[in-house]
Amino acid sequence: MGPVAAERYRQAREEVEQRIGLAAARSGREAAAVTLLAVSKTVAVPTLRSAIEAGLVLFGENRVQEAAQKAPHLPGAHWHLVGRLQANKAARALGLFEVIQSIDSVALAQRLDRLMSGGDGAGVRPDGAVDIYLQANVDDDASKAGFSTRDLREAIAELADLPHLRILGLMTVGRQVSNPEEARSTFRRLRELSERLRARVPALGRGLSMGMSDDFEVAVEEGATIVRVGRALFGERPLP
Ligand SMILES: *Cc1c(COP(=O)(O)O)cnc(C)c1O
């Protein structure tokens, strides 16, 4: 690794940031209103060291176990969980991740709230609340995790009342599309859902976590506040 690799990731980061900036400008938004989350699943620690040298500090992982292995070797990195959280790993996740983006059930939200009230993870959070996103499956895609629009409508007030959770906003994983334009309706639906829910429950934050390597520009045009980008920064992942 070393300086050559760091230079490569610096270029990749600058290119993605530039594309975010142009997409933001097209929709009359500030580039600074969009956060870049570098999705680092399957990316090894030495590579991530170079990425940190290149100015990437915010990483997304989809497995608690993988993040637990990497995080101790990467001081200075900040972590978001973007993959499904199993109930039995919730306490561990609270100790690792600053933000849990993948809350997809009331039971999981309640569990995190209970753990926080017992002090798990509270040490790293001075105000005793954990930042989360609610994952919404706005396409009602059977293969995707997340609340259906209808379930979220029913649960939002109860979720917002959990005292140890701060709901930063909504997150969605779009369908796999061959043309980024095909993802636009999903992103628009997430934004509209967020607005409708917030009219009723103002405690729901304005965050919109949407857009990945193939469609983050469309997501930014539709209002994304945080995009989750893996391959466009780190290259193709090995096949599972
Ligand atoms: C892997 C993953 C990403 C990043 O996908 P890329 O296509 O590599 O940008 C984003 N969000 C989630 C939930 C993921 O699992």
Short mmCIF file of C-alpha atoms and ligand atoms in Angstrom, two decimals:
data_model
loop_
_atom_site.label_atom_id
_atom_site.label_comp_id
_atom_site.label_asym_id
_atom_site.label_seq_id
_atom_site.Cartn_x
_atom_site.Cartn_y
_atom_site.Cartn_z
CA MET A 1 0.00 0.00 0.00
CA GLY A 2 1.55 3.34 0.96
CA PRO A 3 1.53 6.63 -0.92
CA VAL A 4 0.75 5.20 -4.37
CA ALA A 5 -2.41 3.49 -3.15
CA ALA A 6 -3.39 6.57 -1.16
CA GLU A 7 -3.06 8.67 -4.32
CA ARG A 8 -5.32 6.26 -6.17
CA TYR A 9 -8.03 6.54 -3.51
CA ARG A 10 -7.63 10.30 -3.35
CA GLN A 11 -8.42 10.46 -7.05
CA ALA A 12 -11.37 8.11 -6.66
CA ARG A 13 -12.71 10.16 -3.75
CA GLU A 14 -12.29 13.44 -5.62
CA GLU A 15 -14.04 12.05 -8.65
CA VAL A 16 -17.02 10.78 -6.66
CA GLU A 17 -17.19 14.05 -4.71
CA GLN A 18 -17.14 16.00 -7.94
CA ARG A 19 -19.99 13.92 -9.35
CA ILE A 20 -21.94 14.49 -6.12
CA GLY A 21 -21.27 18.22 -6.41
CA LEU A 22 -22.51 18.38 -10.00
CA ALA A 23 -25.63 16.36 -9.19
CA ALA A 24 -26.33 18.62 -6.21
CA ALA A 25 -25.92 21.71 -8.38
CA ARG A 26 -28.35 20.30 -10.96
CA SER A 27 -31.03 20.18 -8.31
CA GLY A 28 -30.14 23.50 -6.69
CA ARG A 29 -28.56 21.93 -3.61
CA GLU A 30 -25.24 22.48 -1.88
CA ALA A 31 -22.63 19.74 -2.28
CA ALA A 32 -21.97 20.11 1.45
CA ALA A 33 -25.50 18.88 2.12
CA VAL A 34 -24.49 15.42 0.92
CA THR A 35 -22.25 13.11 2.95
CA LEU A 36 -20.17 10.43 1.27
CA LEU A 37 -20.21 7.11 3.12
CA ALA A 38 -17.52 4.78 1.76
CA VAL A 39 -18.91 1.26 1.86
CA SER A 40 -15.93 -0.85 2.81
CA LYS A 41 -17.37 -4.37 3.01
CA THR A 42 -14.81 -6.93 1.77
CA VAL A 43 -12.13 -4.21 1.63
CA ALA A 44 -9.09 -5.16 3.71
CA VAL A 45 -7.50 -3.10 6.49
CA PRO A 46 -4.32 -2.07 4.61
CA THR A 47 -6.45 -0.72 1.76
CA LEU A 48 -8.60 1.15 4.24
CA ARG A 49 -5.49 2.69 5.78
CA SER A 50 -4.67 4.10 2.36
CA ALA A 51 -8.24 5.28 1.98
CA ILE A 52 -8.02 7.10 5.32
CA GLU A 53 -4.77 8.71 4.17
CA ALA A 54 -6.71 9.78 1.08
CA GLY A 55 -9.26 11.57 3.22
CA LEU A 56 -12.01 8.98 3.51
CA VAL A 57 -12.96 8.63 7.17
CA LEU A 58 -16.58 7.52 7.15
CA PHE A 59 -17.11 3.86 6.37
CA GLY A 60 -20.14 1.63 5.97
CA GLU A 61 -20.15 -2.08 6.70
CA ASN A 62 -22.98 -4.55 6.32
CA ARG A 63 -21.80 -7.07 8.90
CA VAL A 64 -21.11 -6.50 12.57
CA GLN A 65 -18.45 -9.20 12.66
CA GLU A 66 -16.47 -7.73 9.78
CA ALA A 67 -16.53 -4.24 11.28
CA ALA A 68 -15.46 -5.64 14.65
CA GLN A 69 -12.39 -7.16 13.01
CA LYS A 70 -11.41 -4.00 11.16
CA ALA A 71 -12.27 -1.16 13.50
CA PRO A 72 -9.56 -1.75 16.14
CA HIS A 73 -6.90 -1.44 13.41
CA LEU A 74 -8.26 1.81 12.00
CA PRO A 75 -8.27 4.54 14.63
CA GLY A 76 -9.79 7.70 13.25
CA ALA A 77 -12.37 5.87 11.15
CA HIS A 78 -16.08 6.29 11.80
CA TRP A 79 -18.52 3.47 11.08
CA HIS A 80 -22.12 3.13 9.96
CA LEU A 81 -23.94 -0.19 9.83
CA VAL A 82 -25.79 -0.50 6.51
CA GLY A 83 -26.65 -4.22 6.55
CA ARG A 84 -29.23 -6.20 8.42
CA LEU A 85 -28.74 -6.30 12.19
CA GLN A 86 -29.55 -9.52 14.00
CA ALA A 87 -31.03 -9.04 17.45
CA ASN A 88 -28.26 -11.02 19.14
CA LYS A 89 -25.63 -8.66 17.70
CA ALA A 90 -27.37 -5.44 18.71
CA ALA A 91 -25.26 -4.78 21.80
CA ARG A 92 -22.06 -5.40 19.87
CA ALA A 93 -23.25 -3.05 17.13
CA LEU A 94 -23.87 -0.27 19.64
CA GLY A 95 -20.25 -0.46 20.72
CA LEU A 96 -18.93 -0.25 17.15
CA PHE A 97 -21.14 1.93 15.00
CA GLU A 98 -21.87 5.62 15.33
CA VAL A 99 -24.97 5.22 13.23
CA ILE A 100 -27.15 2.19 12.55
CA GLN A 101 -28.82 2.75 9.20
CA SER A 102 -30.67 -0.53 8.93
CA ILE A 103 -33.42 -0.51 11.55
CA ASP A 104 -36.12 -2.55 9.86
CA SER A 105 -38.53 -3.55 12.62
CA VAL A 106 -40.16 -2.16 15.74
CA ALA A 107 -38.76 -5.06 17.76
CA LEU A 108 -35.20 -4.19 16.74
CA ALA A 109 -35.73 -0.51 17.54
CA GLN A 110 -37.13 -1.40 20.94
CA ARG A 111 -34.22 -3.68 21.61
CA LEU A 112 -31.68 -0.94 20.85
CA ASP A 113 -33.63 1.48 23.00
CA ARG A 114 -33.61 -1.00 25.89
CA LEU A 115 -29.90 -1.68 25.51
CA MET A 116 -29.15 2.04 25.51
CA SER A 117 -31.22 2.56 28.64
CA GLY A 118 -29.11 -0.14 30.29
CA GLY A 119 -25.91 1.64 29.33
CA ASP A 120 -24.74 -0.50 26.39
CA GLY A 121 -23.15 1.93 23.97
CA ALA A 122 -24.15 4.87 26.12
CA GLY A 123 -20.54 5.49 27.08
CA VAL A 124 -19.65 6.60 23.56
CA ARG A 125 -22.79 8.74 23.31
CA PRO A 126 -22.80 11.55 25.82
CA ASP A 127 -26.53 12.20 25.54
CA GLY A 128 -27.45 8.54 25.80
CA ALA A 129 -29.17 8.31 22.42
CA VAL A 130 -28.08 6.35 19.36
CA ASP A 131 -28.41 7.74 15.85
CA ILE A 132 -30.36 5.54 13.49
CA TYR A 133 -32.10 5.49 10.13
CA LEU A 134 -35.27 3.55 9.49
CA GLN A 135 -34.86 1.31 6.48
CA ALA A 136 -37.82 1.53 4.14
CA ASN A 137 -38.65 -0.87 1.33
CA VAL A 138 -40.61 1.61 -0.74
CA ASP A 139 -40.70 -0.70 -3.77
CA ASP A 140 -42.24 -3.52 -1.72
CA ASP A 141 -39.47 -5.69 -3.12
CA ALA A 142 -39.71 -9.10 -1.44
CA SER A 143 -35.93 -9.56 -1.66
CA LYS A 144 -35.18 -6.33 0.24
CA ALA A 145 -35.19 -5.63 3.95
CA GLY A 146 -37.01 -2.70 5.43
CA PHE A 147 -40.39 -1.51 6.60
CA SER A 148 -43.12 -1.44 3.99
CA THR A 149 -44.56 2.03 3.51
CA ARG A 150 -47.68 0.94 5.27
CA ASP A 151 -45.91 -0.59 8.28
CA LEU A 152 -43.79 2.51 8.66
CA ARG A 153 -46.87 4.73 8.64
CA GLU A 154 -48.32 2.64 11.41
CA ALA A 155 -45.16 2.44 13.49
CA ILE A 156 -43.57 5.86 13.09
CA ALA A 157 -45.16 7.54 16.10
CA GLU A 158 -44.23 4.67 18.39
CA LEU A 159 -40.68 4.59 17.00
CA ALA A 160 -40.25 8.33 17.47
CA ASP A 161 -41.28 7.95 21.11
CA LEU A 162 -38.38 5.64 21.96
CA PRO A 163 -36.29 7.94 24.16
CA HIS A 164 -32.84 6.51 23.42
CA LEU A 165 -33.08 6.56 19.63
CA ARG A 166 -32.58 9.62 17.46
CA ILE A 167 -34.11 8.98 14.05
CA LEU A 168 -31.89 10.82 11.59
CA GLY A 169 -34.09 9.85 8.67
CA LEU A 170 -34.94 7.10 6.22
CA MET A 171 -32.68 4.73 4.32
CA THR A 172 -33.43 2.56 1.34
CA VAL A 173 -31.62 0.03 -0.80
CA GLY A 174 -32.86 0.49 -4.35
CA ARG A 175 -33.51 -2.20 -6.88
CA GLN A 176 -30.62 -3.32 -9.04
CA VAL A 177 -31.01 -1.27 -12.20
CA SER A 178 -29.20 -1.29 -15.51
CA ASN A 179 -29.92 2.39 -16.10
CA PRO A 180 -29.61 4.80 -13.14
CA GLU A 181 -32.73 6.65 -14.26
CA GLU A 182 -34.74 3.56 -13.34
CA ALA A 183 -33.85 4.17 -9.70
CA ARG A 184 -35.29 7.67 -9.65
CA SER A 185 -38.84 6.69 -8.75
CA THR A 186 -37.60 4.72 -5.72
CA PHE A 187 -35.60 7.68 -4.43
CA ARG A 188 -38.46 10.06 -5.05
CA ARG A 189 -40.83 7.77 -3.20
CA LEU A 190 -38.49 7.68 -0.20
CA ARG A 191 -38.30 11.48 -0.09
CA GLU A 192 -42.07 11.85 -0.38
CA LEU A 193 -42.62 9.24 2.30
CA SER A 194 -40.22 11.09 4.60
CA GLU A 195 -42.11 14.34 4.05
CA ARG A 196 -45.50 12.77 4.67
CA LEU A 197 -44.35 11.04 7.84
CA ARG A 198 -42.65 14.17 9.18
CA ALA A 199 -45.82 16.20 8.73
CA ARG A 200 -47.30 13.93 11.36
CA VAL A 201 -44.18 13.10 13.40
CA PRO A 202 -41.75 16.05 13.40
CA ALA A 203 -39.16 14.06 15.37
CA LEU A 204 -38.36 12.11 12.21
CA GLY A 205 -35.10 13.59 10.93
CA ARG A 206 -34.65 14.89 7.39
CA GLY A 207 -31.86 12.48 6.48
CA LEU A 208 -32.21 10.42 3.30
CA SER A 209 -29.67 7.63 2.90
CA MET A 210 -30.02 6.50 -0.71
CA GLY A 211 -27.89 5.91 -3.77
CA MET A 212 -24.99 3.54 -4.41
CA SER A 213 -22.21 3.36 -7.01
CA ASP A 214 -24.52 2.93 -9.99
CA ASP A 215 -27.11 5.54 -9.10
CA PHE A 216 -25.86 7.98 -6.47
CA GLU A 217 -26.12 10.98 -8.78
CA VAL A 218 -29.81 10.36 -9.37
CA ALA A 219 -30.23 9.91 -5.61
CA VAL A 220 -28.56 13.28 -4.96
CA GLU A 221 -30.82 14.91 -7.53
CA GLU A 222 -33.76 13.45 -5.62
CA GLY A 223 -32.56 14.75 -2.25
CA ALA A 224 -30.12 12.20 -0.79
CA THR A 225 -28.27 13.58 2.24
CA ILE A 226 -25.92 10.60 2.46
CA VAL A 227 -24.88 8.28 -0.37
CA ARG A 228 -23.39 4.84 0.25
CA VAL A 229 -20.67 4.20 -2.30
CA GLY A 230 -18.50 1.10 -2.47
CA ARG A 231 -17.33 0.01 -5.91
CA ALA A 232 -16.93 3.48 -7.36
CA LEU A 233 -14.27 4.08 -4.68
CA PHE A 234 -12.69 0.69 -4.11
CA GLY A 235 -13.31 -1.16 -7.37
CA GLU A 236 -15.30 -4.33 -7.93
CA ARG A 237 -15.71 -6.65 -4.98
CA PRO A 238 -14.66 -10.29 -5.25
CA LEU A 239 -17.61 -12.60 -5.94
CA PRO A 240 -19.06 -14.09 -2.75
C1 LIG B 1 -22.73 -2.86 -0.66
C2 LIG B 1 -23.70 -1.83 -0.26
C3 LIG B 1 -23.60 -0.52 -0.76
C4 LIG B 1 -22.55 -0.08 -1.76
O1 LIG B 1 -22.78 -0.66 -3.00
P1 LIG B 1 -21.86 -0.26 -4.28
O2 LIG B 1 -22.67 -0.74 -5.40
O3 LIG B 1 -20.57 -0.98 -4.10
O4 LIG B 1 -21.67 1.21 -4.24
C5 LIG B 1 -24.51 0.41 -0.31
N1 LIG B 1 -25.48 0.09 0.57
C6 LIG B 1 -25.60 -1.14 1.07
C7 LIG B 1 -26.69 -1.43 2.03
C8 LIG B 1 -24.73 -2.14 0.67
O5 LIG B 1 -24.86 -3.39 1.16
#
